[in-house]
PDB file of C-alpha atoms in Angstrom:
ATOM      1  CA  UNK A 329     -22.157   7.448  11.771  1.00 34.00           C
ATOM      2  CA  UNK A 330     -19.520   9.970  10.779  1.00 39.00           C
ATOM      3  CA  UNK A 331     -18.859  10.021   7.040  1.00 43.00           C
ATOM      4  CA  UNK A 332     -15.280   9.144   6.045  1.00 47.00           C
ATOM      5  CA  UNK A 333     -13.548  11.846   4.011  1.00 71.00           C
ATOM      6  CA  UNK A 334     -12.812  10.723   0.454  1.00 81.00           C
ATOM      7  CA  UNK A 335      -9.142  10.890  -0.523  1.00 89.00           C
ATOM      8  CA  UNK A 336      -7.898  14.224  -1.824  1.00 92.00           C
ATOM      9  CA  UNK A 337      -4.208  13.312  -1.873  1.00 95.00           C
ATOM     10  CA  UNK A 338      -2.188  10.277  -0.865  1.00 96.00           C
ATOM     11  CA  UNK A 339       1.452   9.317  -0.465  1.00 97.00           C
ATOM     12  CA  UNK A 340       2.134   5.986  -2.164  1.00 98.00           C
ATOM     13  CA  UNK A 341       4.877   3.524  -1.109  1.00 97.00           C
ATOM     14  CA  UNK A 342       7.300   4.335  -3.952  1.00 98.00           C
ATOM     15  CA  UNK A 343      10.423   6.316  -3.069  1.00 98.00           C
ATOM     16  CA  UNK A 344      13.052   7.272  -5.639  1.00 98.00           C
ATOM     17  CA  UNK A 345      16.650   8.509  -5.586  1.00 98.00           C
ATOM     18  CA  UNK A 346      16.531  12.300  -5.785  1.00 98.00           C
ATOM     19  CA  UNK A 347      20.112  12.517  -7.066  1.00 98.00           C
ATOM     20  CA  UNK A 348      19.347  10.052  -9.866  1.00 98.00           C
ATOM     21  CA  UNK A 349      16.193  11.985 -10.764  1.00 98.00           C
ATOM     22  CA  UNK A 350      18.168  15.216 -10.930  1.00 97.00           C
ATOM     23  CA  UNK A 351      20.912  13.580 -13.011  1.00 97.00           C
ATOM     24  CA  UNK A 352      18.351  12.561 -15.613  1.00 97.00           C
ATOM     25  CA  UNK A 353      17.019  16.098 -15.596  1.00 96.00           C
ATOM     26  CA  UNK A 354      20.539  17.353 -16.365  1.00 95.00           C
ATOM     27  CA  UNK A 355      20.770  14.974 -19.329  1.00 95.00           C
ATOM     28  CA  UNK A 356      18.146  17.108 -21.071  1.00 93.00           C
ATOM     29  CA  UNK A 357      20.402  19.838 -22.449  1.00 83.00           C
ATOM     30  CA  UNK A 358      18.551  23.100 -23.151  1.00 80.00           C
ATOM     31  CA  UNK A 359      15.152  21.493 -23.779  1.00 84.00           C
ATOM     32  CA  UNK A 360      12.262  23.552 -25.133  1.00 83.00           C
ATOM     33  CA  UNK A 361       9.688  23.794 -22.364  1.00 90.00           C
ATOM     34  CA  UNK A 362       6.095  24.277 -23.494  1.00 82.00           C
ATOM     35  CA  UNK A 363       3.955  26.775 -21.618  1.00 82.00           C
ATOM     36  CA  UNK A 364       0.999  25.143 -19.909  1.00 73.00           C
ATOM     37  CA  UNK A 365      -2.161  25.436 -21.979  1.00 63.00           C
ATOM     38  CA  UNK A 366      -4.258  26.634 -19.009  1.00 61.00           C
ATOM     39  CA  UNK A 367      -3.125  30.254 -19.309  1.00 62.00           C
ATOM     40  CA  UNK A 368      -5.775  31.616 -16.948  1.00 59.00           C
ATOM     41  CA  UNK A 369      -4.779  29.355 -14.035  1.00 61.00           C
ATOM     42  CA  UNK A 370      -1.302  30.597 -13.115  1.00 59.00           C
ATOM     43  CA  UNK A 371       0.955  33.515 -12.315  1.00 63.00           C
ATOM     44  CA  UNK A 372       4.569  33.437 -13.582  1.00 74.00           C
ATOM     45  CA  UNK A 373       5.987  30.525 -15.530  1.00 75.00           C
ATOM     46  CA  UNK A 374       4.278  27.126 -15.554  1.00 78.00           C
ATOM     47  CA  UNK A 375       5.613  24.858 -18.283  1.00 89.00           C
ATOM     48  CA  UNK A 376       6.005  21.217 -19.317  1.00 92.00           C
ATOM     49  CA  UNK A 377       8.299  18.791 -21.099  1.00 94.00           C
ATOM     50  CA  UNK A 378       6.547  15.745 -22.603  1.00 95.00           C
ATOM     51  CA  UNK A 379       8.173  12.385 -21.830  1.00 96.00           C
ATOM     52  CA  UNK A 380       5.150  10.398 -23.063  1.00 95.00           C
ATOM     53  CA  UNK A 381       2.629  12.089 -25.305  1.00 94.00           C
ATOM     54  CA  UNK A 382       0.146  11.463 -28.087  1.00 91.00           C
ATOM     55  CA  UNK A 383       2.163   9.995 -30.915  1.00 91.00           C
ATOM     56  CA  UNK A 384       5.392  10.710 -29.029  1.00 90.00           C
ATOM     57  CA  UNK A 385       5.214  14.367 -30.030  1.00 89.00           C
ATOM     58  CA  UNK A 386       7.507  16.893 -28.356  1.00 89.00           C
ATOM     59  CA  UNK A 387       4.863  19.548 -29.021  1.00 87.00           C
ATOM     60  CA  UNK A 388       1.962  17.906 -27.171  1.00 81.00           C
ATOM     61  CA  UNK A 389       1.468  18.163 -23.405  1.00 79.00           C
ATOM     62  CA  UNK A 390      -2.218  17.245 -23.347  1.00 77.00           C
ATOM     63  CA  UNK A 391      -3.384  15.094 -20.450  1.00 76.00           C
ATOM     64  CA  UNK A 392      -6.190  12.703 -21.317  1.00 70.00           C
ATOM     65  CA  UNK A 393      -7.218   9.137 -20.599  1.00 70.00           C
ATOM     66  CA  UNK A 394      -6.965   7.564 -24.038  1.00 73.00           C
ATOM     67  CA  UNK A 395      -5.154   7.818 -27.336  1.00 79.00           C
ATOM     68  CA  UNK A 396      -1.924   6.500 -28.817  1.00 89.00           C
ATOM     69  CA  UNK A 397       0.557   7.590 -26.158  1.00 93.00           C
ATOM     70  CA  UNK A 398       4.209   6.925 -26.937  1.00 94.00           C
ATOM     71  CA  UNK A 399       7.601   7.690 -25.402  1.00 96.00           C
ATOM     72  CA  UNK A 400       9.222  10.876 -26.677  1.00 95.00           C
ATOM     73  CA  UNK A 401      12.936  11.226 -27.557  1.00 94.00           C
ATOM     74  CA  UNK A 402      13.407  13.023 -24.232  1.00 96.00           C
ATOM     75  CA  UNK A 403      12.448   9.928 -22.260  1.00 96.00           C
ATOM     76  CA  UNK A 404      14.907   7.841 -24.298  1.00 94.00           C
ATOM     77  CA  UNK A 405      17.724  10.030 -22.933  1.00 95.00           C
ATOM     78  CA  UNK A 406      16.716   9.453 -19.297  1.00 97.00           C
ATOM     79  CA  UNK A 407      17.388   5.906 -18.022  1.00 98.00           C
ATOM     80  CA  UNK A 408      16.330   6.587 -14.442  1.00 98.00           C
ATOM     81  CA  UNK A 409      12.995   8.107 -15.499  1.00 98.00           C
ATOM     82  CA  UNK A 410      12.430   4.919 -17.494  1.00 98.00           C
ATOM     83  CA  UNK A 411      13.217   2.865 -14.382  1.00 98.00           C
ATOM     84  CA  UNK A 412      10.730   4.945 -12.387  1.00 98.00           C
ATOM     85  CA  UNK A 413       7.985   4.239 -14.931  1.00 98.00           C
ATOM     86  CA  UNK A 414       8.718   0.511 -14.809  1.00 97.00           C
ATOM     87  CA  UNK A 415       7.992   0.616 -11.069  1.00 97.00           C
ATOM     88  CA  UNK A 416       4.292   0.991 -11.871  1.00 98.00           C
ATOM     89  CA  UNK A 417       2.687  -2.225 -13.118  1.00 98.00           C
ATOM     90  CA  UNK A 418      -0.021  -0.395 -15.033  1.00 97.00           C
ATOM     91  CA  UNK A 419      -0.433   1.488 -18.288  1.00 95.00           C
ATOM     92  CA  UNK A 420       0.476   5.173 -18.458  1.00 95.00           C
ATOM     93  CA  UNK A 421      -0.780   7.893 -20.736  1.00 94.00           C
ATOM     94  CA  UNK A 422       0.686  11.389 -20.367  1.00 94.00           C
ATOM     95  CA  UNK A 423       4.063  11.656 -18.600  1.00 96.00           C
ATOM     96  CA  UNK A 424       5.468  15.151 -18.188  1.00 95.00           C
ATOM     97  CA  UNK A 425       8.066  17.164 -16.392  1.00 97.00           C
ATOM     98  CA  UNK A 426       6.300  20.200 -14.965  1.00 94.00           C
ATOM     99  CA  UNK A 427       8.146  23.303 -13.842  1.00 94.00           C
ATOM    100  CA  UNK A 428       6.894  26.230 -11.803  1.00 93.00           C
ATOM    101  CA  UNK A 429       8.810  29.479 -11.422  1.00 93.00           C
ATOM    102  CA  UNK A 430      10.189  30.680  -8.110  1.00 94.00           C
ATOM    103  CA  UNK A 431       7.541  32.899  -6.565  1.00 94.00           C
ATOM    104  CA  UNK A 432       4.943  31.504  -8.930  1.00 93.00           C
ATOM    105  CA  UNK A 433       1.378  30.514  -8.214  1.00 91.00           C
ATOM    106  CA  UNK A 434      -1.101  28.109  -9.763  1.00 86.00           C
ATOM    107  CA  UNK A 435      -4.524  29.561  -9.081  1.00 87.00           C
ATOM    108  CA  UNK A 436      -7.412  27.539  -7.638  1.00 89.00           C
ATOM    109  CA  UNK A 437      -8.997  25.342 -10.285  1.00 86.00           C
ATOM    110  CA  UNK A 438     -10.273  21.826 -10.927  1.00 85.00           C
ATOM    111  CA  UNK A 439      -9.488  19.292 -13.641  1.00 83.00           C
ATOM    112  CA  UNK A 440     -12.790  17.435 -14.112  1.00 80.00           C
ATOM    113  CA  UNK A 441     -12.316  13.744 -14.734  1.00 82.00           C
ATOM    114  CA  UNK A 442      -8.940  13.814 -12.996  1.00 83.00           C
ATOM    115  CA  UNK A 443      -9.543  11.339 -10.180  1.00 88.00           C
ATOM    116  CA  UNK A 444      -8.907   7.636  -9.611  1.00 92.00           C
ATOM    117  CA  UNK A 445     -12.628   6.926  -9.886  1.00 88.00           C
ATOM    118  CA  UNK A 446     -12.593   8.536 -13.357  1.00 87.00           C
ATOM    119  CA  UNK A 447      -9.952   6.135 -14.629  1.00 90.00           C
ATOM    120  CA  UNK A 448      -6.810   8.201 -14.098  1.00 91.00           C
ATOM    121  CA  UNK A 449      -4.340   8.318 -11.219  1.00 94.00           C
ATOM    122  CA  UNK A 450      -2.190  11.454 -11.479  1.00 94.00           C
ATOM    123  CA  UNK A 451       1.063  10.884  -9.610  1.00 97.00           C
ATOM    124  CA  UNK A 452       3.593  13.580  -8.680  1.00 97.00           C
ATOM    125  CA  UNK A 453       7.241  12.771  -7.999  1.00 98.00           C
ATOM    126  CA  UNK A 454       9.027  15.991  -6.960  1.00 98.00           C
ATOM    127  CA  UNK A 455      12.564  16.290  -8.346  1.00 98.00           C
ATOM    128  CA  UNK A 456      13.436  19.841  -7.323  1.00 97.00           C
ATOM    129  CA  UNK A 457      11.327  21.341  -4.578  1.00 97.00           C
ATOM    130  CA  UNK A 458      11.389  23.160  -1.252  1.00 97.00           C
ATOM    131  CA  UNK A 459       9.233  22.959   1.901  1.00 97.00           C
ATOM    132  CA  UNK A 460       7.840  26.340   0.886  1.00 97.00           C
ATOM    133  CA  UNK A 461       6.230  24.799  -2.221  1.00 97.00           C
ATOM    134  CA  UNK A 462       2.702  24.181  -0.980  1.00 97.00           C
ATOM    135  CA  UNK A 463      -0.342  22.511  -2.502  1.00 96.00           C
ATOM    136  CA  UNK A 464      -3.774  23.643  -1.320  1.00 96.00           C
ATOM    137  CA  UNK A 465      -6.291  20.857  -1.969  1.00 94.00           C
ATOM    138  CA  UNK A 466      -9.914  21.458  -0.973  1.00 91.00           C
ATOM    139  CA  UNK A 467      -8.746  23.790   1.788  1.00 88.00           C
ATOM    140  CA  UNK A 468      -5.936  21.578   3.124  1.00 94.00           C
ATOM    141  CA  UNK A 469      -2.278  22.564   2.689  1.00 96.00           C
ATOM    142  CA  UNK A 470       0.391  19.937   1.980  1.00 96.00           C
ATOM    143  CA  UNK A 471       4.000  19.869   0.765  1.00 98.00           C
ATOM    144  CA  UNK A 472       4.841  17.087  -1.692  1.00 98.00           C
ATOM    145  CA  UNK A 473       8.322  16.003  -0.582  1.00 98.00           C
ATOM    146  CA  UNK A 474      11.149  15.204  -3.000  1.00 98.00           C
ATOM    147  CA  UNK A 475      11.622  11.674  -4.317  1.00 98.00           C
ATOM    148  CA  UNK A 476       8.297  10.454  -2.942  1.00 98.00           C
ATOM    149  CA  UNK A 477       5.207   9.510  -4.925  1.00 98.00           C
ATOM    150  CA  UNK A 478       2.050  11.521  -4.371  1.00 98.00           C
ATOM    151  CA  UNK A 479      -1.448  11.079  -5.780  1.00 97.00           C
ATOM    152  CA  UNK A 480      -3.652  14.116  -6.137  1.00 93.00           C
ATOM    153  CA  UNK A 481      -7.350  13.959  -6.962  1.00 92.00           C
ATOM    154  CA  UNK A 482      -7.492  16.693  -9.595  1.00 88.00           C
ATOM    155  CA  UNK A 483     -11.293  16.854  -9.305  1.00 86.00           C
ATOM    156  CA  UNK A 484     -10.683  18.688  -6.048  1.00 88.00           C
ATOM    157  CA  UNK A 485     -10.167  22.428  -6.098  1.00 90.00           C
ATOM    158  CA  UNK A 486      -6.405  22.816  -5.968  1.00 91.00           C
ATOM    159  CA  UNK A 487      -3.803  25.555  -6.075  1.00 93.00           C
ATOM    160  CA  UNK A 488      -0.033  25.709  -5.625  1.00 95.00           C
ATOM    161  CA  UNK A 489       2.236  28.384  -4.158  1.00 95.00           C
ATOM    162  CA  UNK A 490       5.972  28.335  -4.795  1.00 96.00           C
ATOM    163  CA  UNK A 491       7.147  30.616  -2.009  1.00 95.00           C
ATOM    164  CA  UNK A 492      10.775  29.561  -2.481  1.00 95.00           C
ATOM    165  CA  UNK A 493      13.680  30.864  -4.562  1.00 95.00           C
ATOM    166  CA  UNK A 494      13.841  27.582  -6.502  1.00 95.00           C
ATOM    167  CA  UNK A 495      12.255  26.610  -9.778  1.00 95.00           C
ATOM    168  CA  UNK A 496      10.098  23.656  -8.756  1.00 96.00           C
ATOM    169  CA  UNK A 497      10.143  20.612 -11.062  1.00 97.00           C
ATOM    170  CA  UNK A 498       7.930  17.533 -10.717  1.00 97.00           C
ATOM    171  CA  UNK A 499       7.703  14.330 -12.726  1.00 98.00           C
ATOM    172  CA  UNK A 500       3.952  13.911 -13.306  1.00 96.00           C
ATOM    173  CA  UNK A 501       2.647  10.511 -14.407  1.00 96.00           C
ATOM    174  CA  UNK A 502      -0.913   9.752 -15.461  1.00 94.00           C
ATOM    175  CA  UNK A 503      -1.572   6.077 -14.700  1.00 95.00           C
ATOM    176  CA  UNK A 504      -4.535   3.995 -15.833  1.00 94.00           C
ATOM    177  CA  UNK A 505      -5.901   2.176 -12.763  1.00 95.00           C
ATOM    178  CA  UNK A 506      -5.898  -1.609 -12.852  1.00 97.00           C
ATOM    179  CA  UNK A 507      -6.291  -4.232 -10.132  1.00 97.00           C
ATOM    180  CA  UNK A 508      -2.627  -3.896  -9.108  1.00 98.00           C
ATOM    181  CA  UNK A 509      -2.799  -0.113  -8.748  1.00 97.00           C
ATOM    182  CA  UNK A 510      -6.138  -0.246  -6.952  1.00 96.00           C
ATOM    183  CA  UNK A 511      -4.634  -2.595  -4.361  1.00 97.00           C
ATOM    184  CA  UNK A 512      -1.670  -0.235  -3.936  1.00 97.00           C
ATOM    185  CA  UNK A 513      -4.088   2.629  -3.312  1.00 96.00           C
ATOM    186  CA  UNK A 514      -6.265   0.654  -0.904  1.00 95.00           C
ATOM    187  CA  UNK A 515      -3.217  -0.510   1.072  1.00 97.00           C
ATOM    188  CA  UNK A 516      -2.045   3.120   1.293  1.00 96.00           C
ATOM    189  CA  UNK A 517      -5.377   4.195   2.782  1.00 93.00           C
ATOM    190  CA  UNK A 518      -7.292   5.447  -0.251  1.00 93.00           C
ATOM    191  CA  UNK A 519     -11.003   6.132   0.273  1.00 89.00           C
ATOM    192  CA  UNK A 520     -13.126   6.360  -2.867  1.00 82.00           C
ATOM    193  CA  UNK A 521     -15.519   9.188  -3.535  1.00 72.00           C
ATOM    194  CA  UNK A 522     -19.074   7.921  -3.096  1.00 68.00           C
ATOM    195  CA  UNK A 523     -21.126   7.568  -6.291  1.00 67.00           C
ATOM    196  CA  UNK A 524     -23.443  10.506  -7.066  1.00 66.00           C
ATOM    197  CA  UNK A 525     -26.431  10.411  -4.741  1.00 72.00           C
ATOM    198  CA  UNK A 526     -28.934  10.771  -7.568  1.00 73.00           C
ATOM    199  CA  UNK A 527     -26.920   8.898 -10.199  1.00 72.00           C
ATOM    200  CA  UNK A 528     -26.007  12.100 -12.041  1.00 70.00           C
ATOM    201  CA  UNK A 529     -23.441  14.483 -10.519  1.00 64.00           C
ATOM    202  CA  UNK A 530     -25.342  17.469 -11.948  1.00 72.00           C
ATOM    203  CA  UNK A 531     -28.358  16.622  -9.750  1.00 77.00           C
ATOM    204  CA  UNK A 532     -27.815  17.773  -6.173  1.00 77.00           C
ATOM    205  CA  UNK A 533     -29.847  18.267  -3.020  1.00 80.00           C
ATOM    206  CA  UNK A 534     -30.101  21.930  -3.964  1.00 83.00           C
ATOM    207  CA  UNK A 535     -31.686  21.388  -7.398  1.00 86.00           C
ATOM    208  CA  UNK A 536     -33.328  17.958  -7.218  1.00 84.00           C
ATOM    209  CA  UNK A 537     -36.810  19.355  -6.528  1.00 87.00           C
ATOM    210  CA  UNK A 538     -36.563  21.585  -9.598  1.00 90.00           C
ATOM    211  CA  UNK A 539     -35.315  18.678 -11.721  1.00 85.00           C
ATOM    212  CA  UNK A 540     -38.199  16.473 -10.547  1.00 88.00           C
ATOM    213  CA  UNK A 541     -40.734  19.189 -11.388  1.00 90.00           C
ATOM    214  CA  UNK A 542     -39.252  19.639 -14.862  1.00 87.00           C
ATOM    215  CA  UNK A 543     -39.317  15.912 -15.523  1.00 88.00           C
ATOM    216  CA  UNK A 544     -42.938  15.606 -14.366  1.00 87.00           C
ATOM    217  CA  UNK A 545     -43.980  18.401 -16.711  1.00 90.00           C
ATOM    218  CA  UNK A 546     -42.847  16.240 -19.630  1.00 84.00           C
ATOM    219  CA  UNK A 547     -45.070  13.722 -21.406  1.00 82.00           C
ATOM    220  CA  UNK A 548     -42.088  11.456 -21.969  1.00 84.00           C
ATOM    221  CA  UNK A 549     -42.404   8.085 -20.242  1.00 86.00           C
ATOM    222  CA  UNK A 550     -38.679   7.893 -19.441  1.00 84.00           C
ATOM    223  CA  UNK A 551     -38.797  11.368 -17.897  1.00 83.00           C
ATOM    224  CA  UNK A 552     -41.693  10.296 -15.680  1.00 85.00           C
ATOM    225  CA  UNK A 553     -39.834   7.175 -14.601  1.00 86.00           C
ATOM    226  CA  UNK A 554     -36.728   9.204 -13.789  1.00 87.00           C
ATOM    227  CA  UNK A 555     -38.836  11.658 -11.782  1.00 84.00           C
ATOM    228  CA  UNK A 556     -40.222   8.745  -9.743  1.00 87.00           C
ATOM    229  CA  UNK A 557     -36.741   7.355  -9.139  1.00 85.00           C
ATOM    230  CA  UNK A 558     -35.381  10.726  -7.974  1.00 84.00           C
ATOM    231  CA  UNK A 559     -38.441  11.209  -5.749  1.00 87.00           C
ATOM    232  CA  UNK A 560     -37.856   7.808  -4.150  1.00 85.00           C
ATOM    233  CA  UNK A 561     -34.136   8.563  -3.511  1.00 81.00           C
ATOM    234  CA  UNK A 562     -35.032  11.941  -2.026  1.00 79.00           C
ATOM    235  CA  UNK A 563     -37.623  10.384   0.300  1.00 82.00           C
ATOM    236  CA  UNK A 564     -35.287   7.600   1.431  1.00 77.00           C
ATOM    237  CA  UNK A 565     -32.412   9.953   2.193  1.00 74.00           C
ATOM    238  CA  UNK A 566     -34.547  12.580   3.915  1.00 67.00           C
ATOM    239  CA  UNK A 567     -35.667  10.248   6.681  1.00 52.00           C
TER     240      UNK A 567
END
C-alpha cells in the first residue's frame, strides 16, 4: 500500500477581506518593527510586529506554545484583525505581523516543535503579497495567496523567496489545537505525521542497530528492556 504523504501545508476554509486587512495595517502609524531573532536564516529585512505576545509586550516576538500571552496595544488599534482572531474558536499564543523585504530570502531551516502534532498550528494570512512570493516546503513550491488562511508545518524544511518589488506582509497566528480546530483540519484534508517508528524521533532505521548495541552493553534493566523492544520493532518492520 502506498504511504499517504503527511501534510506540509494546507489551505483552510477561512477567507478574509484583503482591503480590510490592509486598512488595519494602515492604522499602525510608523510602528517599530522588530528584526527577526533568527539572524542566520534570512537575507535582507525580515521583521515582526507583535499583536499578541508574552505579557502583551511590544518588544517580544517569541513564538512558543505556552506562557501568559496577551493582546498588545497594536492589536487594540486594529478592529478587523480582532475580528479575524475571533474567527478561530481556539486559544492563540503568539500573533505577529511579519514583513519580508522586496528581493529578500528566508533561507532553508526548520522550527522544531512547529507542527499541529506538537500542539501548535501556525496560520499565515497574507495581507500584502505577490505571486512571485514563493514558499519552498520540503521541496515543494507554493504561493500563499492574499486573504486566505494557510497552515504550514514548520517542522518541515522551509524557505521563502520574495522575487517581487513589494514588501510582503503576513498576519501569522499560532493557534493551540482543540477538537474544533482538529475537525477543521481533518475536513480540509489534513494528514497527520505518523508517530516515530521506534517511539523516539532520534532513533531511526539508520542508527537503531547502534542504539540497540549500546543499550545491551549496559547493566541497567530498563536499558535491556528498551533494547528488546527496539529489536522487536525492527524485526516486525523488516519482514
